[in-house]
Amino acid sequence: MAFESLSDRLSKAIRNISGQGKLTEKNMNDMLKEVRMSLLEADVNYDVVKKFVTDVKEKALGQEVMESLNPSQMVVKIVHDEIQTLLGEEDAQIHFKKQGMTTIMMVGLQGTGKTTASAKIAKYCNEKLKKRVLLVACDVVRPAAIEQLQTLGKEINVEVFSLGPEVNAVETARKALDYAKDRQKDLVIFDTAGRLHIDEALMQELSDMKSFVQPDEILLTVDAMTGQDIVTVAKDFNEQLAITGLVVTKLDGDARGGGLLSVRSITQVPVLFVSNGEKVDDLEAFHPDRMADRILGMGDVMTLVEQAQERLDMDVQEKTARRMQEGIFTFNDMLDQFGQVKKMGSIQNMMKMVPGLNKLARNMDTDVVDNEMKRSEAIIQSMTPYERDHPEVLKASRKNRIAKGSGVKVADVNKLIKQLEQMQSMTRMMSSGRMPNMSALQNMQRGGGLPGGSKHAGSKKMKKKRKKKKR
């Protein structure tokens, strides 16, 4: 995941100074040396790192911090605030016209996820902001892009305008604007052509499109995996098109994150959205303060709560909550929760947003956990309705039948029953007013008690060991 290594290094540097009774210039310099190295290794621009370290040192060695009761906490706050300054001090948003139609021109190199990002933003504006959106397929150089946008449009229930690859981009844009006005659309998003690299033909085509459309926003998609190239690409596009915002894609990959930390301070172009996956739901409005929290390992509970409110079936959650308050948790409840977890996306990403569970999440292998969950669902679906509500009746003959019906071993059925028993134990604990502590939750995860988990199921180390044994 992006920023994982940086987050570890920064946390270590801050922990070292937290152990000191008093803040001195020497231990401050030791910490800043570690911070500087961690930022450079994360591929943050050298000039940005130099200014960052200077600003932190200047503020941290100020009289107010030196004389504070807990200087280490003050240093954490200073580092957090400086990271937020790099990312942007305020949330950037699309500027919609108060009256009439707003237009957005999506630009970017081929392979950065521009077409998918166009659809994601259309879905975001349609569902969250209640805008009447029209997507326009102006990438006539690549016919597959038109088909892709049309497919995504059907998936998100947003209309797509296209005249096919035979009609040039500017003519398509002209007809699309007339079409949108006739149908009183609030927002028109133009998906433009991309190239493998910036060239004169691309920029001329985009400049012609800009001159005709006069867009209210020009959003550039950049790939988080490209590191410092984000800055180079953003500078070139900005100089020629005056872009108004960035959409950072593939933030769920192995990106070190330095490009994202550098691009705002160098180009002064704000990040509006970040994409954490390939699904149309995997788009977040960018909040600099929340991203700074994530980088420093503080989680991001606000984003997790917002996602839960948007994606979860609250009737199911309320029903399960009521039953748990009564000390009840059955296989039907477990099946409901599997469905809810799927709606939230990656379990690992969810856990990363919860302070205290960040490190536990890093040891999980998402693919293994997803497969475990599918196997568990198959087992439960092979049970009769009575068996799901009364697991105590599951004796040898029933287990054999369920194992055959779901294509697993009896041992897998026993493992799932054990998981249910552990969840029931936790439910009874909560119903009596006691909350399970972190060590109890970690023990449950190791033993397979958390939904979708099994002993070592999510452990990357165990996965490597299994591969070695096969060899």
CSV table of C-alpha atoms in Angstrom, one decimal:
chain,number,residue,atom,x,y,z
A,1,MET,CA,0.0,0.0,0.0
A,2,ALA,CA,1.1,3.6,-0.7
A,3,PHE,CA,3.0,5.3,2.2
A,4,GLU,CA,3.5,2.0,4.1
A,5,SER,CA,7.3,2.2,4.3
A,6,LEU,CA,7.2,6.0,4.9
A,7,SER,CA,4.6,5.6,7.7
A,8,ASP,CA,6.8,3.0,9.4
A,9,ARG,CA,9.9,5.1,9.2
A,10,LEU,CA,8.2,8.3,10.4
A,11,SER,CA,6.6,6.4,13.3
A,12,LYS,CA,9.9,5.0,14.3
A,13,ALA,CA,11.6,8.4,14.2
A,14,ILE,CA,8.9,10.0,16.3
A,15,ARG,CA,8.9,7.1,18.8
A,16,ASN,CA,12.6,7.6,19.3
A,17,ILE,CA,12.1,11.2,20.4
A,18,SER,CA,9.1,10.3,22.4
A,19,GLY,CA,11.3,8.2,24.7
A,20,GLN,CA,13.4,11.2,25.5
A,21,GLY,CA,12.6,13.1,28.7
A,22,LYS,CA,13.6,16.4,27.3
A,23,LEU,CA,13.7,17.8,23.8
A,24,THR,CA,17.3,18.9,22.8
A,25,GLU,CA,18.9,20.1,19.6
A,26,LYS,CA,20.8,16.8,19.4
A,27,ASN,CA,17.9,14.4,19.7
A,28,MET,CA,15.9,16.7,17.5
A,29,ASN,CA,18.6,16.5,14.8
A,30,ASP,CA,18.7,12.7,15.1
A,31,MET,CA,15.0,12.5,14.5
A,32,LEU,CA,15.1,14.9,11.6
A,33,LYS,CA,17.9,12.9,10.0
A,34,GLU,CA,15.6,9.8,10.1
A,35,VAL,CA,12.7,11.9,8.8
A,36,ARG,CA,14.8,13.3,5.9
A,37,MET,CA,16.0,9.8,4.9
A,38,SER,CA,12.5,8.3,5.1
A,39,LEU,CA,11.1,11.1,2.8
A,40,LEU,CA,13.9,10.7,0.3
A,41,GLU,CA,13.4,7.0,0.2
A,42,ALA,CA,9.7,7.6,-0.4
A,43,ASP,CA,10.7,9.4,-3.5
A,44,VAL,CA,9.8,12.9,-2.3
A,45,ASN,CA,11.4,15.7,-4.3
A,46,TYR,CA,14.8,16.8,-2.7
A,47,ASP,CA,14.0,20.5,-2.5
A,48,VAL,CA,10.6,19.7,-0.9
A,49,VAL,CA,12.4,17.5,1.7
A,50,LYS,CA,15.0,20.2,2.4
A,51,LYS,CA,12.3,22.8,3.1
A,52,PHE,CA,10.2,20.4,5.1
A,53,VAL,CA,13.0,19.5,7.5
A,54,THR,CA,14.0,23.1,7.9
A,55,ASP,CA,10.5,24.2,8.7
A,56,VAL,CA,10.0,21.4,11.2
A,57,LYS,CA,13.3,22.1,12.9
A,58,GLU,CA,12.6,25.8,13.1
A,59,LYS,CA,9.2,25.3,14.7
A,60,ALA,CA,10.2,22.3,16.9
A,61,LEU,CA,13.1,24.2,18.5
A,62,GLY,CA,11.0,27.3,19.2
A,63,GLN,CA,10.6,28.4,22.8
A,64,GLU,CA,7.0,27.3,23.2
A,65,VAL,CA,7.9,23.6,22.3
A,66,MET,CA,11.1,23.5,24.3
A,67,GLU,CA,9.2,24.6,27.5
A,68,SER,CA,6.0,22.5,26.9
A,69,LEU,CA,5.2,19.7,29.3
A,70,ASN,CA,5.2,17.1,26.5
A,71,PRO,CA,7.5,18.3,23.7
A,72,SER,CA,7.3,15.0,21.9
A,73,GLN,CA,3.6,15.4,21.3
A,74,MET,CA,4.2,19.0,20.1
A,75,VAL,CA,6.8,17.6,17.6
A,76,VAL,CA,4.2,15.1,16.3
A,77,LYS,CA,1.7,17.9,15.8
A,78,ILE,CA,4.3,20.0,13.9
A,79,VAL,CA,5.3,17.1,11.6
A,80,HIS,CA,1.6,16.4,11.0
A,81,ASP,CA,0.9,20.0,10.2
A,82,GLU,CA,3.9,20.3,7.8
A,83,ILE,CA,2.8,17.1,6.0
A,84,GLN,CA,-0.7,18.6,5.7
A,85,THR,CA,0.9,21.8,4.3
A,86,LEU,CA,2.6,19.8,1.6
A,87,LEU,CA,-0.6,18.1,0.7
A,88,GLY,CA,-2.7,21.2,0.8
A,89,GLU,CA,-4.0,23.1,3.8
A,90,GLU,CA,-7.6,23.0,2.7
A,91,ASP,CA,-9.9,20.5,0.9
A,92,ALA,CA,-10.1,21.2,-2.8
A,93,GLN,CA,-13.4,20.8,-4.5
A,94,ILE,CA,-15.0,21.0,-7.9
A,95,HIS,CA,-16.3,24.5,-8.5
A,96,PHE,CA,-19.8,24.2,-9.8
A,97,LYS,CA,-21.6,27.1,-11.4
A,98,LYS,CA,-24.5,28.4,-9.4
A,99,GLN,CA,-26.6,28.5,-12.5
A,100,GLY,CA,-26.2,26.6,-15.8
A,101,MET,CA,-24.0,23.8,-16.8
A,102,THR,CA,-20.5,23.0,-15.3
A,103,THR,CA,-18.0,21.4,-17.7
A,104,ILE,CA,-15.0,19.2,-16.7
A,105,MET,CA,-12.2,18.2,-19.1
A,106,MET,CA,-10.3,15.1,-18.1
A,107,VAL,CA,-6.8,14.9,-19.3
A,108,GLY,CA,-3.8,12.6,-18.8
A,109,LEU,CA,-1.4,10.1,-20.3
A,110,GLN,CA,-2.5,6.7,-21.5
A,111,GLY,CA,-2.5,4.1,-18.8
A,112,THR,CA,-3.1,6.4,-15.9
A,113,GLY,CA,-6.8,5.4,-15.5
A,114,LYS,CA,-8.3,8.5,-17.1
A,115,THR,CA,-11.4,6.9,-18.6
A,116,THR,CA,-12.1,5.0,-15.4
A,117,ALA,CA,-11.5,8.1,-13.3
A,118,SER,CA,-14.0,10.0,-15.5
A,119,ALA,CA,-16.7,7.4,-14.7
A,120,LYS,CA,-15.8,7.4,-11.0
A,121,ILE,CA,-16.2,11.2,-10.7
A,122,ALA,CA,-19.4,11.0,-12.7
A,123,LYS,CA,-20.8,8.4,-10.2
A,124,TYR,CA,-19.5,10.5,-7.2
A,125,CYS,CA,-21.2,13.7,-8.6
A,126,ASN,CA,-24.4,11.9,-9.5
A,127,GLU,CA,-24.9,10.0,-6.3
A,128,LYS,CA,-23.3,12.2,-3.6
A,129,LEU,CA,-23.9,15.7,-5.1
A,130,LYS,CA,-27.1,14.8,-6.9
A,131,LYS,CA,-25.9,16.3,-10.2
A,132,ARG,CA,-27.4,15.3,-13.6
A,133,VAL,CA,-24.3,14.1,-15.4
A,134,LEU,CA,-23.4,13.5,-19.0
A,135,LEU,CA,-20.2,11.6,-19.9
A,136,VAL,CA,-18.7,12.5,-23.3
A,137,ALA,CA,-16.4,10.0,-25.2
A,138,CYS,CA,-13.8,12.3,-26.8
A,139,ASP,CA,-11.0,9.8,-27.0
A,140,VAL,CA,-11.5,9.0,-30.7
A,141,VAL,CA,-7.9,7.9,-31.1
A,142,ARG,CA,-8.5,4.8,-29.1
A,143,PRO,CA,-11.9,3.2,-30.0
A,144,ALA,CA,-11.6,0.9,-27.0
A,145,ALA,CA,-11.8,3.9,-24.7
A,146,ILE,CA,-15.3,4.7,-26.1
A,147,GLU,CA,-16.5,1.2,-25.5
A,148,GLN,CA,-15.0,1.2,-22.0
A,149,LEU,CA,-16.7,4.5,-21.1
A,150,GLN,CA,-20.1,3.2,-22.5
A,151,THR,CA,-19.7,0.0,-20.4
A,152,LEU,CA,-18.9,2.0,-17.3
A,153,GLY,CA,-21.7,4.5,-18.0
A,154,LYS,CA,-24.2,1.6,-17.9
A,155,GLU,CA,-22.7,0.3,-14.7
A,156,ILE,CA,-23.1,3.6,-12.9
A,157,ASN,CA,-26.4,4.6,-14.6
A,158,VAL,CA,-24.9,7.7,-16.2
A,159,GLU,CA,-25.6,8.6,-19.9
A,160,VAL,CA,-22.7,8.5,-22.3
A,161,PHE,CA,-22.6,10.7,-25.4
A,162,SER,CA,-20.5,9.4,-28.4
A,163,LEU,CA,-20.5,9.9,-32.2
A,164,GLY,CA,-18.0,7.1,-32.6
A,165,PRO,CA,-14.3,7.2,-33.6
A,166,GLU,CA,-15.0,8.6,-37.1
A,167,VAL,CA,-16.0,12.0,-35.8
A,168,ASN,CA,-13.2,14.2,-34.4
A,169,ALA,CA,-13.1,15.2,-30.7
A,170,VAL,CA,-14.0,18.9,-31.1
A,171,GLU,CA,-17.1,18.1,-33.2
A,172,THR,CA,-18.1,15.4,-30.7
A,173,ALA,CA,-17.7,18.0,-27.9
A,174,ARG,CA,-19.8,20.6,-29.8
A,175,LYS,CA,-22.7,18.1,-30.4
A,176,ALA,CA,-22.4,16.9,-26.8
A,177,LEU,CA,-22.8,20.4,-25.4
A,178,ASP,CA,-26.0,21.0,-27.4
A,179,TYR,CA,-27.3,17.6,-26.3
A,180,ALA,CA,-26.6,18.4,-22.7
A,181,LYS,CA,-28.3,21.8,-22.8
A,182,ASP,CA,-31.4,20.3,-24.4
A,183,ARG,CA,-31.6,17.8,-21.6
A,184,GLN,CA,-30.8,20.2,-18.8
A,185,LYS,CA,-27.7,18.4,-17.5
A,186,ASP,CA,-25.8,20.0,-14.6
A,187,LEU,CA,-22.4,18.5,-15.3
A,188,VAL,CA,-20.7,17.4,-18.5
A,189,ILE,CA,-17.4,15.4,-18.2
A,190,PHE,CA,-15.3,15.1,-21.4
A,191,ASP,CA,-13.0,12.1,-21.5
A,192,THR,CA,-10.2,13.2,-23.8
A,193,ALA,CA,-7.4,11.4,-25.7
A,194,GLY,CA,-4.2,10.3,-24.0
A,195,ARG,CA,-0.8,9.3,-25.2
A,196,LEU,CA,2.0,7.1,-23.9
A,197,HIS,CA,4.0,10.3,-23.5
A,198,ILE,CA,3.5,14.0,-23.8
A,199,ASP,CA,3.9,15.2,-27.4
A,200,GLU,CA,3.0,18.2,-29.6
A,201,ALA,CA,0.0,16.4,-31.3
A,202,LEU,CA,-1.6,15.6,-28.0
A,203,MET,CA,-1.2,19.1,-26.5
A,204,GLN,CA,-2.5,20.7,-29.7
A,205,GLU,CA,-5.6,18.5,-29.7
A,206,LEU,CA,-6.2,19.2,-26.0
A,207,SER,CA,-5.7,22.9,-26.5
A,208,ASP,CA,-8.2,23.0,-29.4
A,209,MET,CA,-10.7,21.2,-27.1
A,210,LYS,CA,-10.1,23.6,-24.3
A,211,SER,CA,-10.5,26.6,-26.6
A,212,PHE,CA,-13.9,25.3,-27.8
A,213,VAL,CA,-15.3,23.9,-24.5
A,214,GLN,CA,-14.0,26.6,-22.2
A,215,PRO,CA,-14.1,24.1,-19.3
A,216,ASP,CA,-14.7,25.2,-15.7
A,217,GLU,CA,-12.3,22.5,-14.5
A,218,ILE,CA,-9.4,20.7,-16.2
A,219,LEU,CA,-8.5,17.6,-14.1
A,220,LEU,CA,-5.3,15.7,-14.7
A,221,THR,CA,-5.1,12.0,-13.8
A,222,VAL,CA,-1.7,10.9,-12.6
A,223,ASP,CA,-0.5,7.4,-11.6
A,224,ALA,CA,0.8,7.1,-8.0
A,225,MET,CA,3.0,4.3,-9.1
A,226,THR,CA,5.1,6.6,-11.3
A,227,GLY,CA,6.7,8.4,-8.4
A,228,GLN,CA,8.5,11.7,-9.2
A,229,ASP,CA,7.1,11.5,-12.8
A,230,ILE,CA,3.8,12.7,-11.3
A,231,VAL,CA,5.5,16.1,-10.8
A,232,THR,CA,7.1,16.2,-14.2
A,233,VAL,CA,3.8,15.3,-16.0
A,234,ALA,CA,1.8,17.8,-13.8
A,235,LYS,CA,4.2,20.6,-14.6
A,236,ASP,CA,4.1,20.0,-18.3
A,237,PHE,CA,0.3,19.7,-18.5
A,238,ASN,CA,-0.1,22.7,-16.2
A,239,GLU,CA,2.2,25.0,-18.3
A,240,GLN,CA,0.2,24.2,-21.5
A,241,LEU,CA,-3.3,23.8,-20.2
A,242,ALA,CA,-3.5,25.5,-16.8
A,243,ILE,CA,-5.0,22.5,-15.0
A,244,THR,CA,-7.1,23.1,-12.0
A,245,GLY,CA,-6.9,19.8,-10.1
A,246,LEU,CA,-5.3,16.4,-9.9
A,247,VAL,CA,-6.8,12.9,-9.6
A,248,VAL,CA,-4.3,10.4,-8.2
A,249,THR,CA,-4.9,6.8,-9.3
A,250,LYS,CA,-3.6,3.5,-8.2
A,251,LEU,CA,-2.9,4.6,-4.6
A,252,ASP,CA,-3.7,1.1,-3.5
A,253,GLY,CA,-0.6,-0.3,-5.3
A,254,ASP,CA,3.0,-0.4,-4.1
A,255,ALA,CA,3.5,3.4,-4.6
A,256,ARG,CA,6.0,5.0,-2.2
A,257,GLY,CA,3.8,8.1,-2.2
A,258,GLY,CA,6.6,10.7,-2.7
A,259,GLY,CA,5.0,12.0,-5.9
A,260,LEU,CA,1.8,12.8,-4.1
A,261,LEU,CA,3.7,14.6,-1.3
A,262,SER,CA,5.7,16.6,-3.8
A,263,VAL,CA,3.3,17.6,-6.5
A,264,ARG,CA,1.1,20.0,-4.5
A,265,SER,CA,4.0,22.1,-3.2
A,266,ILE,CA,5.8,22.3,-6.6
A,267,THR,CA,2.9,22.9,-9.0
A,268,GLN,CA,0.4,24.5,-6.6
A,269,VAL,CA,-2.2,22.4,-8.2
A,270,PRO,CA,-4.5,20.7,-5.6
A,271,VAL,CA,-5.4,17.1,-5.4
A,272,LEU,CA,-9.2,16.7,-5.7
A,273,PHE,CA,-9.6,12.9,-5.7
A,274,VAL,CA,-7.6,9.7,-5.0
A,275,SER,CA,-8.5,6.3,-6.3
A,276,ASN,CA,-7.8,3.2,-4.2
A,277,GLY,CA,-8.9,0.4,-6.6
A,278,GLU,CA,-10.3,-0.5,-10.0
A,279,LYS,CA,-14.0,-0.6,-9.0
A,280,VAL,CA,-16.2,2.5,-9.7
A,281,ASP,CA,-16.8,2.9,-6.0
A,282,ASP,CA,-13.0,3.1,-5.2
A,283,LEU,CA,-12.8,6.9,-5.3
A,284,GLU,CA,-12.4,9.3,-2.3
A,285,ALA,CA,-12.5,13.1,-2.1
A,286,PHE,CA,-9.0,14.1,-1.0
A,287,HIS,CA,-8.7,15.5,2.5
A,288,PRO,CA,-5.1,16.6,3.3
A,289,ASP,CA,-5.6,16.4,7.1
A,290,ARG,CA,-6.9,12.8,6.9
A,291,MET,CA,-4.1,11.7,4.5
A,292,ALA,CA,-1.5,13.2,7.0
A,293,ASP,CA,-3.2,11.1,9.7
A,294,ARG,CA,-2.8,8.0,7.6
A,295,ILE,CA,0.9,8.7,6.8
A,296,LEU,CA,1.6,9.1,10.5
A,297,GLY,CA,-0.2,5.9,11.3
A,298,MET,CA,-3.1,7.6,13.1
A,299,GLY,CA,-5.8,5.9,10.9
A,300,ASP,CA,-8.7,7.7,9.2
A,301,VAL,CA,-11.9,7.0,11.2
A,302,MET,CA,-13.8,9.8,9.5
A,303,THR,CA,-13.4,8.4,6.0
A,304,LEU,CA,-14.3,4.9,7.3
A,305,VAL,CA,-17.5,6.2,8.9
A,306,GLU,CA,-18.5,8.1,5.8
A,307,GLN,CA,-17.9,5.0,3.6
A,308,ALA,CA,-20.0,2.9,6.1
A,309,GLN,CA,-22.9,5.4,5.9
A,310,GLU,CA,-22.8,5.4,2.1
A,311,ARG,CA,-22.3,1.7,1.4
A,312,LEU,CA,-23.8,-0.4,4.3
A,313,ASP,CA,-27.3,-1.5,4.5
A,314,MET,CA,-28.2,0.2,7.8
A,315,ASP,CA,-31.3,-2.0,8.4
A,316,VAL,CA,-29.1,-5.0,8.4
A,317,GLN,CA,-26.6,-3.4,10.7
A,318,GLU,CA,-29.3,-2.2,13.1
A,319,LYS,CA,-30.9,-5.7,13.2
A,320,THR,CA,-27.5,-7.3,13.9
A,321,ALA,CA,-26.7,-4.7,16.6
A,322,ARG,CA,-30.0,-5.5,18.3
A,323,ARG,CA,-29.3,-9.2,18.2
A,324,MET,CA,-25.8,-8.8,19.5
A,325,GLN,CA,-27.1,-6.6,22.4
A,326,GLU,CA,-29.3,-9.6,23.3
A,327,GLY,CA,-26.2,-11.9,23.1
A,328,ILE,CA,-27.4,-13.6,19.8
A,329,PHE,CA,-25.1,-14.3,16.8
A,330,THR,CA,-25.9,-17.1,14.4
A,331,PHE,CA,-24.6,-18.2,11.0
A,332,ASN,CA,-27.3,-16.0,9.4
A,333,ASP,CA,-25.8,-13.0,11.1
A,334,MET,CA,-22.4,-14.0,10.0
A,335,LEU,CA,-23.6,-14.3,6.4
A,336,ASP,CA,-25.1,-10.9,6.6
A,337,GLN,CA,-21.8,-9.4,7.9
A,338,PHE,CA,-19.9,-11.1,5.0
A,339,GLY,CA,-22.2,-9.2,2.6
A,340,GLN,CA,-21.6,-5.9,4.5
A,341,VAL,CA,-17.8,-6.4,4.5
A,342,LYS,CA,-17.9,-6.9,0.7
A,343,LYS,CA,-19.7,-3.6,0.2
A,344,MET,CA,-17.0,-1.8,2.2
A,345,GLY,CA,-14.3,-3.2,-0.1
A,346,SER,CA,-10.9,-4.5,1.1
A,347,ILE,CA,-10.8,-5.6,4.8
A,348,GLN,CA,-7.2,-4.5,4.9
A,349,ASN,CA,-8.0,-1.0,3.8
A,350,MET,CA,-10.8,-0.8,6.4
A,351,MET,CA,-8.4,-2.0,9.2
A,352,LYS,CA,-5.8,0.5,8.1
A,353,MET,CA,-8.2,3.4,8.9
A,354,VAL,CA,-8.6,2.2,12.5
A,355,PRO,CA,-6.0,3.5,14.9
A,356,GLY,CA,-4.3,0.4,16.6
A,357,LEU,CA,-5.3,-2.0,13.8
A,358,ASN,CA,-2.9,-0.5,11.2
A,359,LYS,CA,0.0,-2.9,11.8
A,360,LEU,CA,-2.3,-5.9,12.2
A,361,ALA,CA,-3.7,-5.0,8.7
A,362,ARG,CA,-0.3,-5.0,7.1
A,363,ASN,CA,0.3,-8.7,8.0
A,364,MET,CA,-2.9,-9.7,6.2
A,365,ASP,CA,-2.9,-11.1,2.7
A,366,THR,CA,-6.1,-9.8,1.1
A,367,ASP,CA,-6.4,-12.5,-1.5
A,368,VAL,CA,-6.2,-15.3,1.1
A,369,VAL,CA,-8.7,-13.6,3.4
A,370,ASP,CA,-11.1,-13.1,0.4
A,371,ASN,CA,-10.9,-16.7,-0.5
A,372,GLU,CA,-11.5,-17.7,3.1
A,373,MET,CA,-14.6,-15.6,3.2
A,374,LYS,CA,-15.9,-17.1,-0.1
A,375,ARG,CA,-15.3,-20.6,1.4
A,376,SER,CA,-17.1,-19.7,4.6
A,377,GLU,CA,-20.1,-18.3,2.6
A,378,ALA,CA,-20.3,-21.6,0.6
A,379,ILE,CA,-20.3,-23.6,3.8
A,380,ILE,CA,-23.1,-21.5,5.4
A,381,GLN,CA,-25.2,-21.6,2.2
A,382,SER,CA,-24.9,-25.4,2.2
A,383,MET,CA,-26.7,-25.5,5.6
A,384,THR,CA,-30.4,-25.7,6.1
A,385,PRO,CA,-32.2,-22.6,7.5
A,386,TYR,CA,-32.6,-24.5,10.8
A,387,GLU,CA,-28.9,-25.4,11.0
A,388,ARG,CA,-27.9,-21.8,10.5
A,389,ASP,CA,-30.0,-20.7,13.4
A,390,HIS,CA,-29.2,-23.8,15.6
A,391,PRO,CA,-25.5,-24.6,15.1
A,392,GLU,CA,-25.6,-26.9,18.1
A,393,VAL,CA,-27.3,-29.6,16.0
A,394,LEU,CA,-24.3,-29.8,13.6
A,395,LYS,CA,-23.1,-33.4,14.4
A,396,ALA,CA,-20.9,-35.6,12.2
A,397,SER,CA,-23.5,-36.6,9.6
A,398,ARG,CA,-24.6,-33.1,9.0
A,399,LYS,CA,-21.1,-31.8,8.8
A,400,ASN,CA,-20.3,-34.4,6.2
A,401,ARG,CA,-23.3,-33.4,4.1
A,402,ILE,CA,-22.4,-29.7,4.4
A,403,ALA,CA,-18.7,-30.3,3.5
A,404,LYS,CA,-19.7,-32.2,0.3
A,405,GLY,CA,-22.3,-29.6,-0.6
A,406,SER,CA,-19.7,-26.8,-0.4
A,407,GLY,CA,-16.8,-28.6,-1.8
A,408,VAL,CA,-14.6,-28.4,1.3
A,409,LYS,CA,-13.3,-30.7,4.0
A,410,VAL,CA,-15.1,-31.5,7.3
A,411,ALA,CA,-12.1,-29.7,9.0
A,412,ASP,CA,-13.1,-26.5,7.3
A,413,VAL,CA,-16.7,-26.8,8.6
A,414,ASN,CA,-15.3,-27.4,12.1
A,415,LYS,CA,-13.1,-24.3,11.7
A,416,LEU,CA,-16.1,-22.2,10.8
A,417,ILE,CA,-18.1,-23.5,13.7
A,418,LYS,CA,-15.2,-22.5,16.0
A,419,GLN,CA,-15.2,-19.0,14.5
A,420,LEU,CA,-18.9,-18.7,15.2
A,421,GLU,CA,-18.4,-19.9,18.8
A,422,GLN,CA,-15.7,-17.2,19.3
A,423,MET,CA,-18.0,-14.5,17.8
A,424,GLN,CA,-20.8,-15.7,20.1
A,425,SER,CA,-18.4,-15.4,23.1
A,426,MET,CA,-17.5,-11.9,22.1
A,427,THR,CA,-21.2,-11.1,21.6
A,428,ARG,CA,-22.1,-12.3,25.1
A,429,MET,CA,-19.3,-10.3,26.5
A,430,MET,CA,-20.6,-7.1,24.8
A,431,SER,CA,-24.2,-7.8,25.8
A,432,SER,CA,-23.1,-7.9,29.4
A,433,GLY,CA,-21.5,-4.5,29.1
A,434,ARG,CA,-17.8,-5.6,28.7
A,435,MET,CA,-15.8,-4.7,25.6
A,436,PRO,CA,-13.1,-7.0,24.2
A,437,ASN,CA,-9.7,-5.5,24.4
A,438,MET,CA,-7.1,-5.3,21.6
A,439,SER,CA,-5.2,-8.4,22.7
A,440,ALA,CA,-8.5,-10.4,22.6
A,441,LEU,CA,-9.2,-9.2,19.1
A,442,GLN,CA,-5.7,-10.1,18.0
A,443,ASN,CA,-6.0,-13.6,19.5
A,444,MET,CA,-9.3,-14.0,17.7
A,445,GLN,CA,-7.8,-13.0,14.4
A,446,ARG,CA,-4.9,-15.4,14.9
A,447,GLY,CA,-7.3,-18.2,15.8
A,448,GLY,CA,-9.7,-17.5,13.0
A,449,GLY,CA,-12.4,-15.9,15.1
A,450,LEU,CA,-12.9,-12.7,13.0
A,451,PRO,CA,-15.3,-13.0,10.1
A,452,GLY,CA,-13.5,-14.4,7.0
A,453,GLY,CA,-10.4,-15.2,8.9
A,454,SER,CA,-8.8,-18.5,9.8
A,455,LYS,CA,-5.6,-19.4,11.6
A,456,HIS,CA,-2.8,-17.7,9.7
A,457,ALA,CA,-5.2,-17.1,6.7
A,458,GLY,CA,-4.1,-13.5,6.2
A,459,SER,CA,-0.5,-13.9,7.2
A,460,LYS,CA,1.9,-13.0,4.4
A,461,LYS,CA,4.7,-14.9,6.2
A,462,MET,CA,2.7,-18.1,6.3
A,463,LYS,CA,1.8,-17.8,2.7
A,464,LYS,CA,5.5,-17.6,1.8
A,465,LYS,CA,6.2,-20.7,4.0
A,466,ARG,CA,3.4,-22.6,2.2
A,467,LYS,CA,5.0,-21.7,-1.2
A,468,LYS,CA,8.4,-23.0,0.0
A,469,LYS,CA,6.9,-26.3,1.1
A,470,LYS,CA,5.3,-26.8,-2.3
A,471,ARG,CA,8.6,-26.4,-3.9
